[in-house]
PDB file of C-alpha atoms in Angstrom:
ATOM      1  CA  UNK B   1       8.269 141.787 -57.353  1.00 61.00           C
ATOM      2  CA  UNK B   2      10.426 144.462 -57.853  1.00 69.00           C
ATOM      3  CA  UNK B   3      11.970 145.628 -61.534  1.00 82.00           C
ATOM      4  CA  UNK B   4      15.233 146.687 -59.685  1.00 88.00           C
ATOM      5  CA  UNK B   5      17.470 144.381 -57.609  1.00 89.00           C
ATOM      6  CA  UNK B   6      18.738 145.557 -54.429  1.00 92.00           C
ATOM      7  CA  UNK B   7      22.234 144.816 -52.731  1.00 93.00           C
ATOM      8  CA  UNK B   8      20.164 142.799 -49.736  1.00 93.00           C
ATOM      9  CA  UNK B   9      18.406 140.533 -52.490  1.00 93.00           C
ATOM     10  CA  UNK B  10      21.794 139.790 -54.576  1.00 94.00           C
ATOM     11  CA  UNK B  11      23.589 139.144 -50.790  1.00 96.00           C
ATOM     12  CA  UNK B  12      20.986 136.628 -49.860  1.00 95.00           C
ATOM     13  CA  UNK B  13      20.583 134.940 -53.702  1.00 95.00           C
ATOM     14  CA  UNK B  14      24.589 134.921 -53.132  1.00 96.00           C
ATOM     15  CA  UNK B  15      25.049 132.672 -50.089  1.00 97.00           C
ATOM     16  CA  UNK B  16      21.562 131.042 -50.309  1.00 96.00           C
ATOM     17  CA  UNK B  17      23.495 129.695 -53.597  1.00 96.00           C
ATOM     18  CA  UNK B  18      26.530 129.173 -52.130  1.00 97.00           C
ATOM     19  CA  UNK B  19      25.076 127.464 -48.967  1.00 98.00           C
ATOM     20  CA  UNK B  20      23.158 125.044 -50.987  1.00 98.00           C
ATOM     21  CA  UNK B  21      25.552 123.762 -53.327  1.00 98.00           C
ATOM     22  CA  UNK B  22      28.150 123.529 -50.520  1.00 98.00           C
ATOM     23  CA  UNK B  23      25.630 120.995 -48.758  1.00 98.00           C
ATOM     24  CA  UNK B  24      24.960 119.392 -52.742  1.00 98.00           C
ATOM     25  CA  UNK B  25      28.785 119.044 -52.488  1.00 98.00           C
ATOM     26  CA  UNK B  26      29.429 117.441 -49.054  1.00 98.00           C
ATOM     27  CA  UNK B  27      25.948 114.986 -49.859  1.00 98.00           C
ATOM     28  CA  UNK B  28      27.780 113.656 -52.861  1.00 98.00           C
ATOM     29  CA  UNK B  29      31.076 113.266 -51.321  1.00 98.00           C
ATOM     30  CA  UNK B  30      29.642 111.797 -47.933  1.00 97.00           C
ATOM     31  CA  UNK B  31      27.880 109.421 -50.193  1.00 96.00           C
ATOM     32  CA  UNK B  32      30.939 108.583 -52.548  1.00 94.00           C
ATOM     33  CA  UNK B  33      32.816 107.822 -49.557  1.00 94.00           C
ATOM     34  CA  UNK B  34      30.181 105.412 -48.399  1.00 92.00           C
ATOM     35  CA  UNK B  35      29.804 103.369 -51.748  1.00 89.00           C
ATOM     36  CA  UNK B  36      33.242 103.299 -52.342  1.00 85.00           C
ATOM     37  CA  UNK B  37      33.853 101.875 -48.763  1.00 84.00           C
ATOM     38  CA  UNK B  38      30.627  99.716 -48.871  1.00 84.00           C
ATOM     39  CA  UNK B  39      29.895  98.750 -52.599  1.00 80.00           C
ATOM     40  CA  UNK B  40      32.650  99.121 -54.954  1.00 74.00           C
ATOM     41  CA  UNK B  41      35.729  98.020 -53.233  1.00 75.00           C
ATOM     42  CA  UNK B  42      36.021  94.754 -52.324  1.00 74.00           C
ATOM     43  CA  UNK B  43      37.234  95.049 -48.903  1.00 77.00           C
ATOM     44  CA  UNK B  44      36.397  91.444 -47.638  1.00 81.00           C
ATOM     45  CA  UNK B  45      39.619  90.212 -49.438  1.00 84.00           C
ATOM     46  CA  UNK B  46      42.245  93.015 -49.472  1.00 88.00           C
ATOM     47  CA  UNK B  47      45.162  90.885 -47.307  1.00 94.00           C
ATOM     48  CA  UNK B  48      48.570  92.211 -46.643  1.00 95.00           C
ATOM     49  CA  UNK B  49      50.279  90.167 -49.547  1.00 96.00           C
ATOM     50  CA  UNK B  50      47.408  92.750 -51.768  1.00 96.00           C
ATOM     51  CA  UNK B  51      48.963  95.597 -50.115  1.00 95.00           C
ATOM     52  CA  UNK B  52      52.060  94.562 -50.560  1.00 97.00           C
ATOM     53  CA  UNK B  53      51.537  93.683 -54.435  1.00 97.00           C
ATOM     54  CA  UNK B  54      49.986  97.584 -54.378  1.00 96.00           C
ATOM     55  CA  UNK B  55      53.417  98.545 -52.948  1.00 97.00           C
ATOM     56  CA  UNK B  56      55.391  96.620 -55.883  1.00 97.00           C
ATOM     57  CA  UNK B  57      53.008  98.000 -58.373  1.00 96.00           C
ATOM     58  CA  UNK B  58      53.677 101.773 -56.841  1.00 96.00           C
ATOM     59  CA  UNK B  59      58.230 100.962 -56.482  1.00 96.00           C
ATOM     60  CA  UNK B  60      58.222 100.115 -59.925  1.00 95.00           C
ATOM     61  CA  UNK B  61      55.796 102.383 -61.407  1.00 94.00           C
ATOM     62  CA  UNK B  62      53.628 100.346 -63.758  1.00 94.00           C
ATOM     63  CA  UNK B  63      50.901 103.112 -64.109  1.00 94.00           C
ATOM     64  CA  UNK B  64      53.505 105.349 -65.874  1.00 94.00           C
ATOM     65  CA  UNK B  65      52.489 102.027 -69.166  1.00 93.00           C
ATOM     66  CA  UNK B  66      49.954 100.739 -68.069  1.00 94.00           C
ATOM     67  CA  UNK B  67      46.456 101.950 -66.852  1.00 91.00           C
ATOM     68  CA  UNK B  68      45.363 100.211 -63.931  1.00 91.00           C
ATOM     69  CA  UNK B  69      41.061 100.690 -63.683  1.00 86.00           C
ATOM     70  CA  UNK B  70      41.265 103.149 -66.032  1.00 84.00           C
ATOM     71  CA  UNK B  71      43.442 104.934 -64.012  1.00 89.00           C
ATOM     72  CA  UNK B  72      47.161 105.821 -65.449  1.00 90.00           C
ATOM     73  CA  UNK B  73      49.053 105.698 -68.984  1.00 90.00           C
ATOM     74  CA  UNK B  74      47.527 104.414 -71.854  1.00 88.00           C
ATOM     75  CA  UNK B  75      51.426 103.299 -73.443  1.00 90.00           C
ATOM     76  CA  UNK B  76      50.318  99.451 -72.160  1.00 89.00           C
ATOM     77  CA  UNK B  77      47.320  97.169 -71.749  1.00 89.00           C
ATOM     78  CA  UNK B  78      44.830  98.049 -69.158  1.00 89.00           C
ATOM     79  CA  UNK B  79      45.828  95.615 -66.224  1.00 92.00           C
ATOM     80  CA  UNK B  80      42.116  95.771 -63.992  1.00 89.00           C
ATOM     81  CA  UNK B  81      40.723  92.862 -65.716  1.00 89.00           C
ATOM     82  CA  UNK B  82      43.950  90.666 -66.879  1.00 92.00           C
ATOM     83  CA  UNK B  83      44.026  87.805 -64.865  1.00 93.00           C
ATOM     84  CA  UNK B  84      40.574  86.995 -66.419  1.00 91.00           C
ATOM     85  CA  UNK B  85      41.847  88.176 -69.883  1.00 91.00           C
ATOM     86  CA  UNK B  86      44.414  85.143 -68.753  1.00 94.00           C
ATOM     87  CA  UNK B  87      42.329  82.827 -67.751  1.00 94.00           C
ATOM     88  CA  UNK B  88      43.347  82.619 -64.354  1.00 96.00           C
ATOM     89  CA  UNK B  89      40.936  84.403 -62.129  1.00 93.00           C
ATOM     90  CA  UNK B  90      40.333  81.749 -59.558  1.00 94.00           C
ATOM     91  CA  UNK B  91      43.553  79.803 -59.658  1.00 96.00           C
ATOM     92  CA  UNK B  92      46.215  82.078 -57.402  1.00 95.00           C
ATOM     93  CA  UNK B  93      48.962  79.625 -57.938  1.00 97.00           C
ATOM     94  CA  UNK B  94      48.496  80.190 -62.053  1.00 97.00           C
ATOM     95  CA  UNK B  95      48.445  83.389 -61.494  1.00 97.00           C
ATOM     96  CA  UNK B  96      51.439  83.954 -60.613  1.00 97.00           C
ATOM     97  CA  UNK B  97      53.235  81.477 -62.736  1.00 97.00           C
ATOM     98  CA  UNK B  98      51.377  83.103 -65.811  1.00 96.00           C
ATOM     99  CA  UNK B  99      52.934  86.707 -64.633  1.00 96.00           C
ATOM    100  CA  UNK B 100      56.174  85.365 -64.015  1.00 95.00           C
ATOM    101  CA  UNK B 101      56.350  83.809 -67.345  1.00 94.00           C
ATOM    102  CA  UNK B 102      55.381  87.201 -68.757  1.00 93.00           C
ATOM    103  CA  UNK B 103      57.402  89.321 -67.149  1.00 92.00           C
ATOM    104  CA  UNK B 104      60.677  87.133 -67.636  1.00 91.00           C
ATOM    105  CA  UNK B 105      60.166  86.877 -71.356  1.00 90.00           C
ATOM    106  CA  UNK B 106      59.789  90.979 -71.263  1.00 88.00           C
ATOM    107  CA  UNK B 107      61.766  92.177 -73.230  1.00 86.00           C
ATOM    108  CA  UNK B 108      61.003  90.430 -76.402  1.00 84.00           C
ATOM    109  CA  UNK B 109      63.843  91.872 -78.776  1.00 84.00           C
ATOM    110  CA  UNK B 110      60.279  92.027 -81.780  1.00 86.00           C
ATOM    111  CA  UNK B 111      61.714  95.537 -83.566  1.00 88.00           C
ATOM    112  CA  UNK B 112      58.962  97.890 -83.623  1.00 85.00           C
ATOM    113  CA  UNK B 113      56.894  96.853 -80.886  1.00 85.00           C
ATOM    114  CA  UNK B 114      56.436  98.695 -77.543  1.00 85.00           C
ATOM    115  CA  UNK B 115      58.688  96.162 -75.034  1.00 88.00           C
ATOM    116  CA  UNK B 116      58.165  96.272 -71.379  1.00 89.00           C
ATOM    117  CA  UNK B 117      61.734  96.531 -69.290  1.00 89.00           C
ATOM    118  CA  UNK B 118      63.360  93.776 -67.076  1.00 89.00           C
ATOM    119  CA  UNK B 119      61.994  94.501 -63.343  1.00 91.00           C
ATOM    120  CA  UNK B 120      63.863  91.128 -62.359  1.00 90.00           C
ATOM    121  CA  UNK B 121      61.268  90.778 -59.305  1.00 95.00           C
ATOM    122  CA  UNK B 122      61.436  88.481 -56.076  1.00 96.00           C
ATOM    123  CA  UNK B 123      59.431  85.638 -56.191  1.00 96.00           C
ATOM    124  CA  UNK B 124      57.684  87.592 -53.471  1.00 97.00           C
ATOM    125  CA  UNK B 125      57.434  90.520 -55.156  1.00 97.00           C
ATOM    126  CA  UNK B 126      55.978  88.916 -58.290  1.00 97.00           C
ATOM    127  CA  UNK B 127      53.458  86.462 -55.857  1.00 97.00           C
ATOM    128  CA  UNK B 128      52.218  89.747 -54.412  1.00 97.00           C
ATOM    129  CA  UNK B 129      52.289  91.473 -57.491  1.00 97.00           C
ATOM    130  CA  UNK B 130      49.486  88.817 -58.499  1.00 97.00           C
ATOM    131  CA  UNK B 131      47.746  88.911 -55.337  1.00 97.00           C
ATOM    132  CA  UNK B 132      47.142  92.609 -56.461  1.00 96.00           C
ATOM    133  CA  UNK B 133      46.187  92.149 -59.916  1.00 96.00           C
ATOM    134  CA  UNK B 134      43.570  89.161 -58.962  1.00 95.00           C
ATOM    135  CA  UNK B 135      42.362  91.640 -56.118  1.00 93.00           C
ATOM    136  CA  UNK B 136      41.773  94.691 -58.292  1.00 91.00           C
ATOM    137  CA  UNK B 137      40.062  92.110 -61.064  1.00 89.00           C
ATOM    138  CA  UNK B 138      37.049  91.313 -58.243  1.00 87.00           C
ATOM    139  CA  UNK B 139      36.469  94.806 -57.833  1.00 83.00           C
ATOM    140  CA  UNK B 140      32.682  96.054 -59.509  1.00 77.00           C
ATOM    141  CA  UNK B 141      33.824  98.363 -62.022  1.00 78.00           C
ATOM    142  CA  UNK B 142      30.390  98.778 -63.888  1.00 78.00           C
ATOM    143  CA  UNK B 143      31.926  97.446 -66.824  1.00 79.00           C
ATOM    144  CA  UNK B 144      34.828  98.930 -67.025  1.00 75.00           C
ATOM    145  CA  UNK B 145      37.116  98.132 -69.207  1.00 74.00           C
ATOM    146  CA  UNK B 146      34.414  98.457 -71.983  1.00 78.00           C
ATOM    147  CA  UNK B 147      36.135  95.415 -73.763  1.00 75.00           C
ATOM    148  CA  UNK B 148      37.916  92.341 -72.601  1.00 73.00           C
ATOM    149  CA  UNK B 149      40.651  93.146 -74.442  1.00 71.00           C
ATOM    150  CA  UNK B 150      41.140  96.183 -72.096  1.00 64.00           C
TER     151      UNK B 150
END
């Protein structure tokens, strides 16, 4: 092997590098794509009233408070994981009666603590609102939150 490296040798170490972490790169993201679509998101039950509780959560910005997956502002409880934090997982229709009862007692007037504003939802809005939150608390997040508490 030679002491001295020519420019032919650095050209080919250059793009031989380059070409094999470009395929590395489109491997991992061909195969993120494919567990996200296959594995972690629960696709089977994602229903228009889901989308439209997604479209609720989006108009009134929740993830500027709260964090949604781990995903947004940490100002407010993690939301990914409530309805079992609730208690209400597999009951749809207590779902949504527990959030309404929340978010119409928001705010609570206790000085000092953070206080959520009015959003003064539909009943639609608020059913689909729930439809979200128990849709996003069947997805596998490998254990995310790493507490119950969120």
């Amino acid at each position: 092997m030679r002491e001295v490296m020519t420019k032919s040798m650095a050209r080919n170490i250059f793009y031989g590098g380059s070409l094999f972490f470009i395929l590395i790169f489109l491997a991992l993201s061909a195969h993120s794509h494919r567990y996200i679509r296959s594995t972690s998101t629960n696709a089977e039950t994602l229903t228009a009233s889901v989308a439209d509780g997604k479209h609720v959560w989006e108009k009134h910005a929740c993830i500027n408070c709260h964090s949604i997956l781990g995903e947004g502002a940490y100002f407010a409880p993690e939301l990914g994981n409530v309805m079992t934090r609730w208690g209400v997982q597999d009951d749809p229709d207590a779902a949504f009666e527990m959030l309404k009862g929340w978010m119409e007692a928001q705010p609570t007037g206790i000085e000092g603590r953070r206080q959520m504003p009015r959003f003064d939802l539909s009943d639609t809005e608020m059913r689909n609102l729930s439809d979200f939150l128990l849709w996003t608390n069947t997805i596998d997040t490998q254990g995310w939150p790493p507490n119950d508490a969120g």
